[in-house]
Coordinates of C-alpha atoms in Angstrom, one line a residue:
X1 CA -24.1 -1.8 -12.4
X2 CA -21.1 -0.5 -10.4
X3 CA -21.8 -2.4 -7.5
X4 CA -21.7 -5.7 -9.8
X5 CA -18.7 -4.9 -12.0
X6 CA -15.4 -6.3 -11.1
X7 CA -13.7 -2.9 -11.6
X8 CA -16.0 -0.6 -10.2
X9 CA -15.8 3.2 -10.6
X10 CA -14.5 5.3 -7.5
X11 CA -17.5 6.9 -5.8
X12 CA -15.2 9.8 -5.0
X13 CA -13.5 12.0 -7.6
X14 CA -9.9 11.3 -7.6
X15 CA -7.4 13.7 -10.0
X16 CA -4.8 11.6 -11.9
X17 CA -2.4 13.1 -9.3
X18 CA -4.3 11.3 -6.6
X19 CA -4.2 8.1 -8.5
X20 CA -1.1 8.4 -9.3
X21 CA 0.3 8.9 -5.7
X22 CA -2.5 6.1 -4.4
X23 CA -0.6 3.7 -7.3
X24 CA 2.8 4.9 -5.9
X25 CA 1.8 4.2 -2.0
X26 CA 0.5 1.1 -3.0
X27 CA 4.0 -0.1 -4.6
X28 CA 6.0 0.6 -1.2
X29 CA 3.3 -1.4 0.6
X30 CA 4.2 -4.7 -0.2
X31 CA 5.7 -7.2 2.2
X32 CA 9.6 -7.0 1.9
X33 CA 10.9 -9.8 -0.2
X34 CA 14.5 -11.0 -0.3
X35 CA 16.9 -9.3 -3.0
X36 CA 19.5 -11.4 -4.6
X37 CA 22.6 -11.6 -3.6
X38 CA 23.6 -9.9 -6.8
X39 CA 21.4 -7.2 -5.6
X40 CA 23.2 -6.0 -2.9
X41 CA 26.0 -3.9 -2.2
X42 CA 28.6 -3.9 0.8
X43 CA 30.0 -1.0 2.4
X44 CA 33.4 -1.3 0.5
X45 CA 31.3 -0.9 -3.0
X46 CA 28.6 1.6 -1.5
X47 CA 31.7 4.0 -0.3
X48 CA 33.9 3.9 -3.6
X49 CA 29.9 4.4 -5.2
X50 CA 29.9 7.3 -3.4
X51 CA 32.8 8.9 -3.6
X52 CA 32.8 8.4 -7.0
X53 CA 29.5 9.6 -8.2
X54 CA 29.0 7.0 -10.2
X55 CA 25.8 6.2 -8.5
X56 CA 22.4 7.7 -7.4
X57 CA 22.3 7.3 -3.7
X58 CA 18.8 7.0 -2.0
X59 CA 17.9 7.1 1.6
X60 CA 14.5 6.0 2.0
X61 CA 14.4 6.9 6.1
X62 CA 12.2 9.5 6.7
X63 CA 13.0 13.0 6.4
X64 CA 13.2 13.6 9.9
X65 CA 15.9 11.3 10.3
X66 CA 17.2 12.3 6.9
X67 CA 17.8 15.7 7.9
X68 CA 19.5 14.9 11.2
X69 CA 22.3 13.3 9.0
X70 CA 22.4 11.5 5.6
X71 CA 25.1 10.4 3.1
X72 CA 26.4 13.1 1.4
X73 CA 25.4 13.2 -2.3
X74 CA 22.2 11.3 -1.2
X75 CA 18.3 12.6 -1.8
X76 CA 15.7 11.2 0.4
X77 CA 13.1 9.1 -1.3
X78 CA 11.4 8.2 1.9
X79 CA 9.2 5.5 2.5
X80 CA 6.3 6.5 4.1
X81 CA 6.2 9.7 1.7
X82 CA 6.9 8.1 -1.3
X83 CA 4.2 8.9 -3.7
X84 CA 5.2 13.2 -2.3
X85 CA 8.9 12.0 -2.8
X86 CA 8.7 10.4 -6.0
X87 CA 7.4 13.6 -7.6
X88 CA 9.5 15.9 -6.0
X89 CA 12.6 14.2 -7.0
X90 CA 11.2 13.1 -10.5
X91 CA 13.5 15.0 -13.0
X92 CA 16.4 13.6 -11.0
X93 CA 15.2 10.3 -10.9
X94 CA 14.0 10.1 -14.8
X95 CA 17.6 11.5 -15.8
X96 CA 19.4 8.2 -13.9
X97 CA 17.2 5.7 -15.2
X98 CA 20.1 3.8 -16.8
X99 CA 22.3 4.9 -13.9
X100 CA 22.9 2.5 -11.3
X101 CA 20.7 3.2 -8.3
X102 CA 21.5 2.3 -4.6
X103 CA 18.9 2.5 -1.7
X104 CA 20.0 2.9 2.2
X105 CA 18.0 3.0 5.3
X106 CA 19.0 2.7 8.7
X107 CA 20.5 -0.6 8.6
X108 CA 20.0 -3.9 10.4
X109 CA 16.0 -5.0 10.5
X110 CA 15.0 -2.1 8.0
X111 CA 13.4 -2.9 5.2
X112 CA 12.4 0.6 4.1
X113 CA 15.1 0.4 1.5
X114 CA 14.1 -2.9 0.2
X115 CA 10.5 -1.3 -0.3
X116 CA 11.7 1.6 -2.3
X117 CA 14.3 -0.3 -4.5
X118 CA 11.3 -2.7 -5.1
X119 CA 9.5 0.1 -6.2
X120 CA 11.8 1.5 -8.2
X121 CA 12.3 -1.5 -10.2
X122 CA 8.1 -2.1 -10.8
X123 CA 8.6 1.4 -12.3
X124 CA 11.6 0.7 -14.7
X125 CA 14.8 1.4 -12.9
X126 CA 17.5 -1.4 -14.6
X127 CA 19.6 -1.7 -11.8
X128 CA 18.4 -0.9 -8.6
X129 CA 20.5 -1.9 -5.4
X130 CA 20.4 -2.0 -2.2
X131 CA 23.7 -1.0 0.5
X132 CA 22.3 -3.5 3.6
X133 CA 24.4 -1.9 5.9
X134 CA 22.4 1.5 6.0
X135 CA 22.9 4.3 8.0
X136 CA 23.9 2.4 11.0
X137 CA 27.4 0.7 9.0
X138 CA 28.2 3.9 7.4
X139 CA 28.2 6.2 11.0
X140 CA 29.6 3.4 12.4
X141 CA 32.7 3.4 10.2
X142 CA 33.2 6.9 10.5
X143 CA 32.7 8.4 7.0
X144 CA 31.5 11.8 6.0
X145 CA 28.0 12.2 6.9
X146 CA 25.6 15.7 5.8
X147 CA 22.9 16.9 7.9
X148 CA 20.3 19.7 6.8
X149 CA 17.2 19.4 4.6
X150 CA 19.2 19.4 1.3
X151 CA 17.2 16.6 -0.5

């Protein structure tokens, strides 16, 4: 019968914190898709964001590259650890839900932040954005930067 069904029944045991983390892997998965432009922020915006604490600031590099420098304020909601992420950072991230939420990565080509904010907006974040510039504009303009594995 499970072989037939067209939702079959996972041979292997999985907890609901395994499914859970195998839905959450599966959101930041997708192919990237274009954000509006309404969706985006410049560096001008993303700075004053900053400075201000108005906004939640997530880099979703990896923590490797996290750790060697990182916006300051900001908590790494990596890509390729996002389900472990997502978790860890959980309290924080269910206490801005209404907040407005900005995602870096490295800039340029990267779409790692496009993936999170994606996610992030499949799981009910309102207004989710996303600072295209990255790590790259931000280093390059010669702002404050933190290192370490504060997260």
């Amino acid at each position: 019968m499970n072989r037939l069904s067209a939702h079959p029944l996972p041979i292997v045991y999985q907890t609901p914190e395994q499914r859970f983390d195998t839905e959450l892997t599966t959101l930041v998965s997708a192919p990237p898709f274009k954000i509006a432009p309404a969706a985006t922020v410049r560096l001008p915006e993303f700075r004053s964001d900053v400075e201000s604490k108005h906004a939640l600031i997530l880099d979703a590099r990896p923590f490797v590259f996290f750790e060697q420098g990182h916006v300051p304020g900001a908590f790494n909601l990596a890509r390729d650890d996002f389900a472990r992420d997502y978790r860890r950072l959980s309290p924080a991230l269910k206490a801005a839900t209404d907040k407005p939420v900005i995602v870096y990565c490295s800039g340029g080509e990267c779409h790692d932040s496009r993936l999170v904010a994606n996610a992030l907006l499949t799981l009910g974040f309102s207004d989710v954005r996303v600072f295209t510039g990255g790590w790259e504009e931000w280093q390059a303009a010669g702002l404050p930067t933190a290192t370490g594995a504060a997260r």
